[in-house]
């Protein structure tokens, strides 16, 4: 792992921390590779139930390192997957929940990656900006589709066309952020949320996330898809433990199921 991306796993939670504060955590291709590796391995590591993506004190990430990208521009047509695309695919396809904890600057991909996390916590000093047009570029990470869908076209245009800066309050109002807290309580809040997720039935949690990420389909088709998973879960050890815990008036313990 890169020293500029710190990875720690404890209490079933993997923390992936951008750690390049002297450059405002601007992301290099090496950092993308390291973050992608951490996400990919989390999906196959039974000791990990949830991942947290965060930055350092006062800085989430200033986005792509412009110098690194101009010197080594990613070729999205090459046979090998560029590191930035590897990271995008790792986050997009993450089977287990991902929580983002944002303090201070979140610029460019520091904003668009949040669209692919399951829950986002921000400090009250967080700021969000996507200056793609200002840099004569175009939106990325499917933000041109997801932002209008989530926020509505007019609100998405504030970020993607005007390049406006949102504070934490505006981000919470639009639905980009789930919760806002004091900077000193950000890590604690993110880990609290992650711990709640980590205690839930892992197979059920992954299935629910996968359903929420499915492309739009007819209501009947979605019902059929849900019902098939629901029926399967009824026969699972997880449901047996949840039902027993309910009847015994205790918290379920899914760790004992392996």
PDB file of C-alpha atoms in Angstrom, residues 18 20 23-33 60-70 72-74 76 83-85 87-88 105-113 129-132 135 137-141:
ATOM      1  CA  UNK A  18      -6.116   9.682   1.827  1.00  0.00           C
ATOM      2  CA  UNK A  20      -1.140  13.498   1.430  1.00  0.00           C
ATOM      3  CA  UNK A  23      -0.828  18.498  -1.330  1.00  0.00           C
ATOM      4  CA  UNK A  24      -4.375  18.695   0.060  1.00  0.00           C
ATOM      5  CA  UNK A  25      -4.704  14.952  -0.529  1.00  0.00           C
ATOM      6  CA  UNK A  26      -4.633  15.461  -4.306  1.00  0.00           C
ATOM      7  CA  UNK A  27      -4.900  11.988  -5.800  1.00  0.00           C
ATOM      8  CA  UNK A  28      -2.120  10.471  -7.874  1.00  0.00           C
ATOM      9  CA  UNK A  29      -2.382   7.320  -9.917  1.00  0.00           C
ATOM     10  CA  UNK A  30      -0.420   5.446  -7.245  1.00  0.00           C
ATOM     11  CA  UNK A  31      -2.991   6.579  -4.672  1.00  0.00           C
ATOM     12  CA  UNK A  32      -5.842   5.417  -6.892  1.00  0.00           C
ATOM     13  CA  UNK A  33      -4.219   1.995  -7.186  1.00  0.00           C
ATOM     14  CA  UNK A  60     -10.893  15.128   2.244  1.00  0.00           C
ATOM     15  CA  UNK A  61      -9.290  15.447  -1.191  1.00  0.00           C
ATOM     16  CA  UNK A  62      -8.608  18.281  -3.632  1.00  0.00           C
ATOM     17  CA  UNK A  63      -9.299  15.870  -6.485  1.00  0.00           C
ATOM     18  CA  UNK A  64      -6.898  14.732  -9.156  1.00  0.00           C
ATOM     19  CA  UNK A  65      -3.272  15.803  -8.939  1.00  0.00           C
ATOM     20  CA  UNK A  66      -3.099  17.934 -12.085  1.00  0.00           C
ATOM     21  CA  UNK A  67       0.674  17.580 -12.448  1.00  0.00           C
ATOM     22  CA  UNK A  68       0.491  13.800 -12.141  1.00  0.00           C
ATOM     23  CA  UNK A  69      -2.364  13.617 -14.627  1.00  0.00           C
ATOM     24  CA  UNK A  70      -0.710  15.872 -17.210  1.00  0.00           C
ATOM     25  CA  UNK A  72       0.869  10.558 -17.032  1.00  0.00           C
ATOM     26  CA  UNK A  73      -2.573  11.099 -18.570  1.00  0.00           C
ATOM     27  CA  UNK A  74      -4.790   8.023 -18.204  1.00  0.00           C
ATOM     28  CA  UNK A  76      -9.082   4.971 -21.163  1.00  0.00           C
ATOM     29  CA  UNK A  83      -5.551   3.375 -11.940  1.00  0.00           C
ATOM     30  CA  UNK A  84      -8.311   6.004 -11.784  1.00  0.00           C
ATOM     31  CA  UNK A  85     -10.712   3.704 -13.634  1.00  0.00           C
ATOM     32  CA  UNK A  87     -10.607   2.874  -8.398  1.00  0.00           C
ATOM     33  CA  UNK A  88     -13.906   3.933  -9.965  1.00  0.00           C
ATOM     34  CA  UNK A 105     -12.119  20.295   0.945  1.00  0.00           C
ATOM     35  CA  UNK A 106     -13.909  17.863  -1.345  1.00  0.00           C
ATOM     36  CA  UNK A 107     -13.099  18.834  -4.919  1.00  0.00           C
ATOM     37  CA  UNK A 108     -13.753  17.105  -8.252  1.00  0.00           C
ATOM     38  CA  UNK A 109     -13.673  13.361  -7.774  1.00  0.00           C
ATOM     39  CA  UNK A 110     -13.744  14.116  -4.056  1.00  0.00           C
ATOM     40  CA  UNK A 111     -17.392  14.977  -4.704  1.00  0.00           C
ATOM     41  CA  UNK A 112     -18.296  12.520  -7.453  1.00  0.00           C
ATOM     42  CA  UNK A 113     -17.011   9.500  -5.537  1.00  0.00           C
ATOM     43  CA  UNK A 129     -16.972  21.787  -5.647  1.00  0.00           C
ATOM     44  CA  UNK A 130     -16.770  20.159  -9.101  1.00  0.00           C
ATOM     45  CA  UNK A 131     -14.767  22.583 -11.283  1.00  0.00           C
ATOM     46  CA  UNK A 132     -14.693  20.394 -14.392  1.00  0.00           C
ATOM     47  CA  UNK A 135     -10.764  23.416 -16.121  1.00  0.00           C
ATOM     48  CA  UNK A 137     -12.952  19.294 -18.803  1.00  0.00           C
ATOM     49  CA  UNK A 138     -16.184  17.294 -18.543  1.00  0.00           C
ATOM     50  CA  UNK A 139     -17.912  15.581 -15.610  1.00  0.00           C
ATOM     51  CA  UNK A 140     -16.699  12.123 -14.627  1.00  0.00           C
ATOM     52  CA  UNK A 141     -17.614   9.059 -12.555  1.00  0.00           C
TER      53      UNK A 141
END
